[in-house]
Amino acid sequence: MEAIRPVPRTLLKDRAYEAIRDAIVAGEIEPGAVVRDAELAERLGLSRAPVREAFSRLVDDGLLESKPQSYTRVTPLVAADVRDAAAVVGALHELVTRVAVPRLAAAHLTAMRAANERFADAVRAGDVEAALRADDELHDVLVRVSGNRAAAATVARYTPLIRRLERQRFGEGGNCRSAGLHERLIEACAAGDVDGAVLVTVEIWRGLEELAD
């Protein structure tokens, strides 16, 4: 498990959370797998306390499920749960896009174009992890520029649930979303076309809801 590795002893609970979350999203810890705090603490080079805190957060995120005094395990991939998460995250991306577009500077557009280039390169190379990472980086520009911390926190919380399904579908031979959609989004942003950017955003996230179906 490449995502499960020792972490620096700073912000231990956050590091534990991120490492375990990323391993679940990447499929290194499979749906239905039982996870044990002692085992993961040893692999991460941590005490059990930050791992337990990470488990609690991951239960709230919908990536783990727990039965007291019995088990903690990775949740199965449930299409309805992913569809609900995609609907919420998509709505928030529409919100931040509407707020962010009038505030975008040239540097923001440059960052979005660079992220889309990385996305397209990763898709061509069949590198799903790099493609999803670049996709996050592109959309995160709009989230950050909007300045909406509540939206940012909710997007960060529920996006991994969606990414887990995306990664599985792509691994089964599905296709990553087109870089062309990102190009249309960036063009609308560059033109200051708020409504056009929102429409492309709706199209992007509607595709993710359909992926869950």
CSV table of C-alpha atoms in Angstrom, one decimal:
chain,number,residue,atom,x,y,z
A,1,MET,CA,0.0,0.0,0.0
A,2,GLU,CA,1.9,3.0,-1.2
A,3,ALA,CA,-0.4,5.5,0.5
A,4,ILE,CA,0.1,3.8,3.9
A,5,ARG,CA,3.6,4.9,5.0
A,6,PRO,CA,5.2,6.6,8.0
A,7,VAL,CA,4.3,10.2,8.3
A,8,PRO,CA,6.0,13.2,10.1
A,9,ARG,CA,5.0,13.7,13.7
A,10,THR,CA,3.3,17.0,13.0
A,11,LEU,CA,-0.5,17.3,12.7
A,12,LEU,CA,-0.6,13.6,13.2
A,13,LYS,CA,-4.4,13.2,13.1
A,14,ASP,CA,-4.6,15.1,9.8
A,15,ARG,CA,-1.7,13.1,8.3
A,16,ALA,CA,-3.3,9.8,9.4
A,17,TYR,CA,-6.6,10.9,8.0
A,18,GLU,CA,-5.2,11.9,4.7
A,19,ALA,CA,-3.1,8.7,4.3
A,20,ILE,CA,-6.0,6.4,5.1
A,21,ARG,CA,-8.4,8.4,3.0
A,22,ASP,CA,-6.1,8.3,0.0
A,23,ALA,CA,-5.5,4.6,0.4
A,24,ILE,CA,-9.3,4.0,0.4
A,25,VAL,CA,-9.9,6.3,-2.6
A,26,ALA,CA,-7.0,4.6,-4.5
A,27,GLY,CA,-8.5,1.2,-3.8
A,28,GLU,CA,-5.5,0.0,-1.8
A,29,ILE,CA,-7.9,-0.7,1.0
A,30,GLU,CA,-10.8,-2.3,-0.8
A,31,PRO,CA,-14.6,-1.8,-0.1
A,32,GLY,CA,-15.6,-4.1,2.7
A,33,ALA,CA,-12.1,-4.5,4.1
A,34,VAL,CA,-11.9,-4.4,7.9
A,35,VAL,CA,-9.5,-1.8,9.2
A,36,ARG,CA,-7.8,-2.0,12.6
A,37,ASP,CA,-6.3,1.0,14.4
A,38,ALA,CA,-3.4,-1.0,15.8
A,39,GLU,CA,-2.4,-2.3,12.4
A,40,LEU,CA,-2.6,1.0,10.6
A,41,ALA,CA,-0.9,2.8,13.4
A,42,GLU,CA,2.1,0.5,13.1
A,43,ARG,CA,2.2,0.9,9.3
A,44,LEU,CA,2.0,4.7,9.7
A,45,GLY,CA,4.5,4.8,12.5
A,46,LEU,CA,2.0,6.5,14.8
A,47,SER,CA,0.2,5.8,18.1
A,48,ARG,CA,-3.3,4.5,17.9
A,49,ALA,CA,-4.9,7.8,19.0
A,50,PRO,CA,-4.6,9.8,15.8
A,51,VAL,CA,-5.6,6.8,13.8
A,52,ARG,CA,-8.8,6.5,15.8
A,53,GLU,CA,-9.5,10.2,15.3
A,54,ALA,CA,-9.0,9.6,11.5
A,55,PHE,CA,-11.4,6.7,11.6
A,56,SER,CA,-14.0,8.9,13.2
A,57,ARG,CA,-13.7,11.5,10.5
A,58,LEU,CA,-13.8,8.9,7.8
A,59,VAL,CA,-17.0,7.5,9.2
A,60,ASP,CA,-18.5,11.0,9.0
A,61,ASP,CA,-17.2,11.2,5.4
A,62,GLY,CA,-18.9,8.0,4.4
A,63,LEU,CA,-15.7,6.1,3.6
A,64,LEU,CA,-15.8,3.9,6.7
A,65,GLU,CA,-18.6,2.4,8.7
A,66,SER,CA,-18.3,1.2,12.3
A,67,LYS,CA,-20.2,-1.1,14.6
A,68,PRO,CA,-19.1,-0.4,18.2
A,69,GLN,CA,-17.2,-3.3,19.8
A,70,SER,CA,-17.4,-5.2,16.5
A,71,TYR,CA,-15.7,-3.8,13.4
A,72,THR,CA,-14.7,-0.8,11.4
A,73,ARG,CA,-14.6,-1.4,7.7
A,74,VAL,CA,-14.5,0.4,4.3
A,75,THR,CA,-18.0,1.2,3.0
A,76,PRO,CA,-19.2,-0.5,-0.2
A,77,LEU,CA,-19.5,1.6,-3.3
A,78,VAL,CA,-23.2,2.5,-3.3
A,79,ALA,CA,-24.3,4.4,-6.4
A,80,ALA,CA,-27.0,6.4,-4.6
A,81,ASP,CA,-24.5,7.7,-2.1
A,82,VAL,CA,-22.1,8.7,-4.8
A,83,ARG,CA,-24.9,10.3,-6.8
A,84,ASP,CA,-26.1,12.3,-3.7
A,85,ALA,CA,-22.5,13.5,-3.0
A,86,ALA,CA,-22.0,14.5,-6.7
A,87,ALA,CA,-25.2,16.5,-6.6
A,88,VAL,CA,-24.1,18.4,-3.5
A,89,VAL,CA,-20.5,18.9,-4.6
A,90,GLY,CA,-21.8,19.9,-8.1
A,91,ALA,CA,-24.1,22.5,-6.6
A,92,LEU,CA,-21.3,24.0,-4.6
A,93,HIS,CA,-19.1,24.2,-7.6
A,94,GLU,CA,-21.8,26.1,-9.4
A,95,LEU,CA,-22.0,28.5,-6.5
A,96,VAL,CA,-18.2,29.1,-6.2
A,97,THR,CA,-17.9,29.4,-10.0
A,98,ARG,CA,-20.6,32.2,-10.1
A,99,VAL,CA,-18.7,34.0,-7.3
A,100,ALA,CA,-15.2,33.4,-8.5
A,101,VAL,CA,-15.4,34.2,-12.3
A,102,PRO,CA,-15.6,38.0,-11.8
A,103,ARG,CA,-12.6,37.9,-9.4
A,104,LEU,CA,-10.2,35.8,-11.6
A,105,ALA,CA,-6.9,37.3,-12.5
A,106,ALA,CA,-4.5,36.3,-15.2
A,107,ALA,CA,-2.5,34.1,-12.8
A,108,HIS,CA,-5.6,32.1,-11.9
A,109,LEU,CA,-6.4,31.4,-15.6
A,110,THR,CA,-2.8,30.4,-16.2
A,111,ALA,CA,-3.0,28.0,-13.3
A,112,MET,CA,-6.2,26.5,-14.6
A,113,ARG,CA,-4.7,26.1,-18.1
A,114,ALA,CA,-1.6,24.4,-16.7
A,115,ALA,CA,-3.8,22.0,-14.6
A,116,ASN,CA,-5.8,21.1,-17.7
A,117,GLU,CA,-2.6,20.4,-19.7
A,118,ARG,CA,-1.6,18.0,-16.9
A,119,PHE,CA,-5.0,16.5,-17.0
A,120,ALA,CA,-4.9,15.9,-20.7
A,121,ASP,CA,-1.4,14.4,-20.5
A,122,ALA,CA,-2.5,12.1,-17.7
A,123,VAL,CA,-5.5,10.9,-19.6
A,124,ARG,CA,-3.4,10.2,-22.7
A,125,ALA,CA,-1.0,8.3,-20.5
A,126,GLY,CA,-3.8,6.3,-18.8
A,127,ASP,CA,-2.6,7.7,-15.4
A,128,VAL,CA,-5.9,8.0,-13.5
A,129,GLU,CA,-4.3,9.2,-10.3
A,130,ALA,CA,-2.6,12.1,-12.0
A,131,ALA,CA,-5.7,12.9,-14.0
A,132,LEU,CA,-7.9,13.2,-10.9
A,133,ARG,CA,-5.3,15.2,-9.1
A,134,ALA,CA,-5.0,17.7,-12.0
A,135,ASP,CA,-8.8,17.8,-12.2
A,136,ASP,CA,-8.9,18.8,-8.5
A,137,GLU,CA,-6.2,21.4,-9.0
A,138,LEU,CA,-8.2,23.0,-11.8
A,139,HIS,CA,-11.5,23.3,-9.9
A,140,ASP,CA,-9.7,24.2,-6.7
A,141,VAL,CA,-8.7,27.5,-8.3
A,142,LEU,CA,-12.3,28.6,-8.5
A,143,VAL,CA,-13.0,27.3,-5.0
A,144,ARG,CA,-10.1,29.3,-3.5
A,145,VAL,CA,-10.9,32.5,-5.4
A,146,SER,CA,-14.5,32.4,-4.3
A,147,GLY,CA,-13.4,32.6,-0.7
A,148,ASN,CA,-16.3,30.5,0.5
A,149,ARG,CA,-14.8,28.4,3.3
A,150,ALA,CA,-18.0,26.5,4.0
A,151,ALA,CA,-18.2,25.4,0.3
A,152,ALA,CA,-14.5,24.5,0.3
A,153,ALA,CA,-14.8,22.3,3.4
A,154,THR,CA,-17.9,20.5,2.1
A,155,VAL,CA,-16.3,19.9,-1.3
A,156,ALA,CA,-13.1,18.6,0.4
A,157,ARG,CA,-15.2,16.3,2.5
A,158,TYR,CA,-17.4,14.7,-0.2
A,159,THR,CA,-15.1,14.7,-3.2
A,160,PRO,CA,-13.1,11.6,-2.1
A,161,LEU,CA,-16.4,9.6,-2.1
A,162,ILE,CA,-16.9,10.5,-5.7
A,163,ARG,CA,-13.3,10.0,-6.7
A,164,ARG,CA,-13.4,6.4,-5.4
A,165,LEU,CA,-16.0,5.5,-7.9
A,166,GLU,CA,-14.4,7.5,-10.7
A,167,ARG,CA,-11.1,5.6,-10.1
A,168,GLN,CA,-12.8,2.3,-10.2
A,169,ARG,CA,-14.7,3.1,-13.4
A,170,PHE,CA,-11.6,4.3,-15.2
A,171,GLY,CA,-9.7,1.3,-14.0
A,172,GLU,CA,-12.4,-0.9,-15.6
A,173,GLY,CA,-11.8,0.8,-18.9
A,174,GLY,CA,-14.0,3.8,-18.6
A,175,ASN,CA,-13.0,7.2,-19.9
A,176,CYS,CA,-11.9,10.3,-18.0
A,177,ARG,CA,-13.9,13.4,-18.6
A,178,SER,CA,-12.9,15.3,-21.7
A,179,ALA,CA,-10.2,18.0,-21.3
A,180,GLY,CA,-12.5,19.8,-23.8
A,181,LEU,CA,-15.0,20.5,-21.1
A,182,HIS,CA,-12.3,22.1,-19.0
A,183,GLU,CA,-11.2,24.2,-22.0
A,184,ARG,CA,-14.8,25.5,-22.4
A,185,LEU,CA,-14.9,26.3,-18.7
A,186,ILE,CA,-11.6,28.2,-18.9
A,187,GLU,CA,-12.7,30.1,-22.0
A,188,ALA,CA,-15.8,31.2,-20.3
A,189,CYS,CA,-13.9,32.2,-17.2
A,190,ALA,CA,-11.4,34.2,-19.3
A,191,ALA,CA,-14.2,36.0,-21.1
A,192,GLY,CA,-15.9,36.8,-17.7
A,193,ASP,CA,-18.9,34.9,-18.9
A,194,VAL,CA,-20.4,33.8,-15.5
A,195,ASP,CA,-23.5,32.1,-16.9
A,196,GLY,CA,-21.4,30.3,-19.5
A,197,ALA,CA,-19.0,29.0,-16.9
A,198,VAL,CA,-21.8,27.9,-14.7
A,199,LEU,CA,-23.4,26.0,-17.6
A,200,VAL,CA,-20.2,24.1,-18.3
A,201,THR,CA,-19.8,23.4,-14.5
A,202,VAL,CA,-23.3,21.9,-14.5
A,203,GLU,CA,-22.4,19.7,-17.5
A,204,ILE,CA,-19.3,18.4,-15.8
A,205,TRP,CA,-21.0,17.4,-12.6
A,206,ARG,CA,-24.1,16.0,-14.3
A,207,GLY,CA,-21.7,13.6,-16.0
A,208,LEU,CA,-20.5,12.5,-12.6
A,209,GLU,CA,-24.0,11.9,-11.4
A,210,GLU,CA,-24.5,9.8,-14.5
A,211,LEU,CA,-21.3,7.9,-13.8
A,212,ALA,CA,-22.9,6.8,-10.5
A,213,ASP,CA,-25.9,5.5,-12.4
